Short mmCIF file of C-alpha atoms in Angstrom, two decimals:
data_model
loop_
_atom_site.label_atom_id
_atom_site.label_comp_id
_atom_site.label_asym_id
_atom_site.label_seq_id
_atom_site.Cartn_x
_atom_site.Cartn_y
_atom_site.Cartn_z
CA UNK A 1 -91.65 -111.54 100.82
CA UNK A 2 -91.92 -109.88 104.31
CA UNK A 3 -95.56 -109.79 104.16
CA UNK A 4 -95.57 -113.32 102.98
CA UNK A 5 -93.70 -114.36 105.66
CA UNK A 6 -95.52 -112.80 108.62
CA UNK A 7 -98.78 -113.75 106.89
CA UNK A 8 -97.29 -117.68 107.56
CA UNK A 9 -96.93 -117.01 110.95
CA UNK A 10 -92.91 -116.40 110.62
CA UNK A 11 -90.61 -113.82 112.36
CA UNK A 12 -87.49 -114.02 111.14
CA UNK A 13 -85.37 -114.89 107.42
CA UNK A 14 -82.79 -115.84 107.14
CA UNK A 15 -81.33 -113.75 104.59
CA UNK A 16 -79.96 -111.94 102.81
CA UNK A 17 -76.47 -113.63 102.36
CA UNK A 18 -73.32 -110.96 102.36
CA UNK A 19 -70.33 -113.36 101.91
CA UNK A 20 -67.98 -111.69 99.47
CA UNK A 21 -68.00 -114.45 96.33
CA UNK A 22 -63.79 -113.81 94.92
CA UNK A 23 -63.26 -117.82 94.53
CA UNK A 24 -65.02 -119.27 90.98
CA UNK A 25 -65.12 -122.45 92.43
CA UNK A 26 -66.62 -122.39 95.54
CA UNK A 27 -69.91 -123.66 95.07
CA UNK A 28 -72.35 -121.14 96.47
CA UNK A 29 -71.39 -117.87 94.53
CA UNK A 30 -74.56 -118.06 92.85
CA UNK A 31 -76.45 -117.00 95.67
CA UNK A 32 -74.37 -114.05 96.60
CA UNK A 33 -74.33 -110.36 95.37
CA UNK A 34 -71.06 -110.53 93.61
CA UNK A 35 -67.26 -110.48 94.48
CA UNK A 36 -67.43 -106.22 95.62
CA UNK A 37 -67.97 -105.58 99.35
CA UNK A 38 -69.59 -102.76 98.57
CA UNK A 39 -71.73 -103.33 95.85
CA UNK A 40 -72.58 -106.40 98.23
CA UNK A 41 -72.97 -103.74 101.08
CA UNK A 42 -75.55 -101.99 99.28
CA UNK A 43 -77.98 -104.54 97.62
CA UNK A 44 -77.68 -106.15 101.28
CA UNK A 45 -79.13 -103.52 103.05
CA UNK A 46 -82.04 -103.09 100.56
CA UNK A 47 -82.66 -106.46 101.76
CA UNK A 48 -82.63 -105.96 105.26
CA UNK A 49 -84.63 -102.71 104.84
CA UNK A 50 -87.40 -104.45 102.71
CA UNK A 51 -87.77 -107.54 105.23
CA UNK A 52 -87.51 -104.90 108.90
CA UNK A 53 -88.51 -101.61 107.37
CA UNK A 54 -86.78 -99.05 108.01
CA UNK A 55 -88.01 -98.50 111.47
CA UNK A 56 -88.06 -100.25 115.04
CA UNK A 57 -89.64 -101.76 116.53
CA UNK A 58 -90.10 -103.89 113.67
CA UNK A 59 -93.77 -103.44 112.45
CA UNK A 60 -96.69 -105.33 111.29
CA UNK A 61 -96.32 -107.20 108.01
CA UNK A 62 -92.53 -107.18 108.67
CA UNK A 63 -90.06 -109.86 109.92
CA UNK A 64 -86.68 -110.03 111.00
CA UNK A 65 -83.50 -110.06 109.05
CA UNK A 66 -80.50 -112.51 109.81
CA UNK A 67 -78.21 -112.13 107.28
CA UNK A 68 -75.69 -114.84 106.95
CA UNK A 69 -72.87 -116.66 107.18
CA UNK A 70 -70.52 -114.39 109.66
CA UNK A 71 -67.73 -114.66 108.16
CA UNK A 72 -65.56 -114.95 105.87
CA UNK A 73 -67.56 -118.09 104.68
CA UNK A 74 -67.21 -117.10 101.13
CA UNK A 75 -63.09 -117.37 101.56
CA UNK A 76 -63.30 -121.06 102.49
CA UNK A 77 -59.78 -122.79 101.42
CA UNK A 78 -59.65 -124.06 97.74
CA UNK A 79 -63.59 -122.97 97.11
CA UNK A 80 -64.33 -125.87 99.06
CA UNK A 81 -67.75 -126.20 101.36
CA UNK A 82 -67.12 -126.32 104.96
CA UNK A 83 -63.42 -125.78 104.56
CA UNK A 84 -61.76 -123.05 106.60
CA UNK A 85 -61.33 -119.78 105.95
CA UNK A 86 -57.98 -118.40 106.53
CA UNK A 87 -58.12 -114.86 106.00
CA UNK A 88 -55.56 -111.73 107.64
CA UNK A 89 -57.62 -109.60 109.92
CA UNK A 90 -56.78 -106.21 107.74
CA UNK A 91 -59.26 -108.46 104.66
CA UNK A 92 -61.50 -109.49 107.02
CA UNK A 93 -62.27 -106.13 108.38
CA UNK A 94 -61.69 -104.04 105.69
CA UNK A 95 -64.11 -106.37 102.87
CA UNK A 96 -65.81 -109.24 104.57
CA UNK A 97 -66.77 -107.38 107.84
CA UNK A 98 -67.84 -104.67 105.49
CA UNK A 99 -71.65 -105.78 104.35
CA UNK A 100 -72.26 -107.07 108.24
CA UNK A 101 -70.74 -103.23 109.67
CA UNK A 102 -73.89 -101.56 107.39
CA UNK A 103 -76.28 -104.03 108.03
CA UNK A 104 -76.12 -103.49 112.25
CA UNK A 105 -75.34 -100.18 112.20
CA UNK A 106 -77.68 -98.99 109.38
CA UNK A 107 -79.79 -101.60 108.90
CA UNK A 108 -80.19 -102.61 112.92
CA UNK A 109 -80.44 -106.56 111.89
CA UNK A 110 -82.11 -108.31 114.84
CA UNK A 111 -80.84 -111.67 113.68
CA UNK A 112 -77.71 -113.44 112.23
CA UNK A 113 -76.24 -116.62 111.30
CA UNK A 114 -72.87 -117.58 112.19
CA UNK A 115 -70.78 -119.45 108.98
CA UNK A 116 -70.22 -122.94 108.92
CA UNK A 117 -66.49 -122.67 108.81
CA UNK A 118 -63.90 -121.87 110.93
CA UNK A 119 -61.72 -118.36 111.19
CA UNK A 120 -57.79 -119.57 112.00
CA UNK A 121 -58.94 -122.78 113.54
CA UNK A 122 -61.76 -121.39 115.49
CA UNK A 123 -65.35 -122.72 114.21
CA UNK A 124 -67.94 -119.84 114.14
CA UNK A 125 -70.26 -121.29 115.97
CA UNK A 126 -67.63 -121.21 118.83
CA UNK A 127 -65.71 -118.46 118.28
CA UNK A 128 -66.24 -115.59 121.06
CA UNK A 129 -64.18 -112.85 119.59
CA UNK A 130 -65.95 -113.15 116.85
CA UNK A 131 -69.94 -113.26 118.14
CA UNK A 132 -69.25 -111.44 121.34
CA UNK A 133 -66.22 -108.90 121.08
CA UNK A 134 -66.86 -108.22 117.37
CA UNK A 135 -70.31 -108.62 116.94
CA UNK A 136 -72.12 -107.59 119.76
CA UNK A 137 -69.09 -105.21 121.42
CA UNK A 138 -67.57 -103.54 117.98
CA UNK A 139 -70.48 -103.50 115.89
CA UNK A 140 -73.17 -102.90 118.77
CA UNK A 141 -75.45 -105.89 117.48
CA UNK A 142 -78.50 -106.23 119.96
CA UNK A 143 -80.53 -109.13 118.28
CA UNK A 144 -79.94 -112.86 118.56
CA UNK A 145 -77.57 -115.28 116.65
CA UNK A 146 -79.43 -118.01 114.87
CA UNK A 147 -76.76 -121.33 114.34
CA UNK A 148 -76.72 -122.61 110.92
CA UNK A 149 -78.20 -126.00 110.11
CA UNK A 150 -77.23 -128.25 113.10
CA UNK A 151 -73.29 -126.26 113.22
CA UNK A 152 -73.82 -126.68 116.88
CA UNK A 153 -73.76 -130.39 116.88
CA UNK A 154 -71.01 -129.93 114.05
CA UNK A 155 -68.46 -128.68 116.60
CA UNK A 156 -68.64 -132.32 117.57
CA UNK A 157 -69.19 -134.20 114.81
CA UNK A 158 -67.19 -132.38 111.90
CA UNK A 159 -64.63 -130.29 113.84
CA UNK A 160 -63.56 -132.66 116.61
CA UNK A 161 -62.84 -129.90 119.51
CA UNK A 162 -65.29 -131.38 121.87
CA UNK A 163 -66.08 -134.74 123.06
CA UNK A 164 -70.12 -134.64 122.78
CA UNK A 165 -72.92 -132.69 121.94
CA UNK A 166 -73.04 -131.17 125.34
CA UNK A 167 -69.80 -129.87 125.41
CA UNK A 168 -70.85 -128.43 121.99
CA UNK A 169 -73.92 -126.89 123.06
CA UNK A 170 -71.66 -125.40 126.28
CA UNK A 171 -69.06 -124.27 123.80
CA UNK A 172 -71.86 -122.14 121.30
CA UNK A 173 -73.79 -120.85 124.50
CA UNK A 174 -70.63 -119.30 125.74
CA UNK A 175 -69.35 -117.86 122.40
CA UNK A 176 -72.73 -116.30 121.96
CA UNK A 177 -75.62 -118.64 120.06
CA UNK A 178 -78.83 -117.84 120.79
CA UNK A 179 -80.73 -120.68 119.05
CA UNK A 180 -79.13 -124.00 117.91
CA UNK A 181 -81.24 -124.91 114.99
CA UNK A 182 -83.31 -126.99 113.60
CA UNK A 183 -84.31 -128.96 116.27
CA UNK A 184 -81.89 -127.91 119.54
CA UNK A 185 -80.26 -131.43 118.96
CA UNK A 186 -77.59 -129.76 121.83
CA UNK A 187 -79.27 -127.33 124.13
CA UNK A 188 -81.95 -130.05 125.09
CA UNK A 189 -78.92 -131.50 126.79
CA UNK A 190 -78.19 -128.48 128.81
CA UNK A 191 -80.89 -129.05 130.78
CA UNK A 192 -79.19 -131.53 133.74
CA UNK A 193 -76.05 -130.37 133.11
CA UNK A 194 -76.04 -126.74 133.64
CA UNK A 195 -78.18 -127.09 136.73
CA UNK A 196 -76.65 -125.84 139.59
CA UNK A 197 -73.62 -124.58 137.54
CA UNK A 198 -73.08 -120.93 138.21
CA UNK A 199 -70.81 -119.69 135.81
CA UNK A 200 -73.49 -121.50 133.07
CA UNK A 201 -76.61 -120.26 134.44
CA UNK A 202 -75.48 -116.76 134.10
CA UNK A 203 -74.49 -117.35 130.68
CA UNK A 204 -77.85 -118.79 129.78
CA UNK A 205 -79.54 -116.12 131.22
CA UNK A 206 -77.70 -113.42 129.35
CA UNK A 207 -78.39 -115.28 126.11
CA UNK A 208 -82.24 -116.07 126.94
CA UNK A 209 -82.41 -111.87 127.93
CA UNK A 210 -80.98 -111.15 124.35
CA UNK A 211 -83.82 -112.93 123.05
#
């Protein structure tokens, strides 16, 4: 699959996915590893291992990993999509932090995708403890956070907590997204409005030097 993908002209997957499936009717257990962190752990970081290598930089016929969703997307309320996750920190870090802990510190993932819920009203995609003090501080991730299919713009349009895209795109640069994919629908607007604004262009730059 690596070679594959770097054959195609691609850098990075976006896989493999390390939510924690305990909840028969949320709709995407299928495409997990099971309902045991570690067993989850472990077939994880085969994945990682066999899209990177196991050494860095990452070499020729390689491509990066970015597993996905971080976290605690798996634990959505009532097995429902998009719903939000409310989870005690002791489970979170002790199960669903569990398969993203091996694949940074053994598996040195340069990518990952934030999930499309929300951790105890926080969305992911704008949640700072979570991509910058637990992520990048904790954990010692060095790569670059990848959004989930247009979560950025979701802030606005699904979760309500800011008034337009731009405030969106302000509120994921801050917490610590890299890329807002597909198509940047809210970083193209950051263009005229972080011009001239200090505090912004510093975080920009931090988050273009991680790339």
């Amino acid at each position: 699959e690596a070679r594959e993908a770097s054959v195609l002209g691609y850098t990075n997957i976006y896989s493999p996915i390390l939510d924690i499936a305990q909840d028969p009717r949320w709709g995407r257990c299928v495409e997990t590893y099971g309902e045991d962190p570690y067993l989850v752990s472990e077939i994880g970081l085969a994945c990682v291992r066999g899209l990177q290598g196991r050494d860095l930089p990452i070499g020729r016929n390689r491509v990066a990993s970015s597993p996905k969703h971080f976290a605690a997307y798996g634990q959505c309320a009532g097995g429902r999509n998009f719903a939000p996750a409310n989870v005690p920190e002791r489970l979170f870090r002790e199960e669903i932090l569990e398969p993203f802990r091996k694949a940074v510190k053994i598996g040195h993932i340069k990518g990952i995708m934030p999930s499309h819920s929300e951790i105890d009203g926080i969305p992911a995609h704008t949640n700072e403890w979570l991509l910058t003090g637990v992520l990048r501080e904790e954990l010692g991730f060095d790569g670059v956070v990848v959004s989930d299919y247009h979560d950025v713009e979701r802030l606005n349009i699904l979760h309500h907590i800011v008034s337009d895209n731009t405030d969106a795109a302000k509120a994921a640069l801050k917490a610590g997204v890299n890329f807002d994919l597909p198509i940047s629908t809210c970083y193209k607007t950051l263009t005229d409005e972080i011009r001239g604004n200090r505090e912004y262009m510093a975080i920009l730059d931090k988050r273009v030097s991680e790339i």
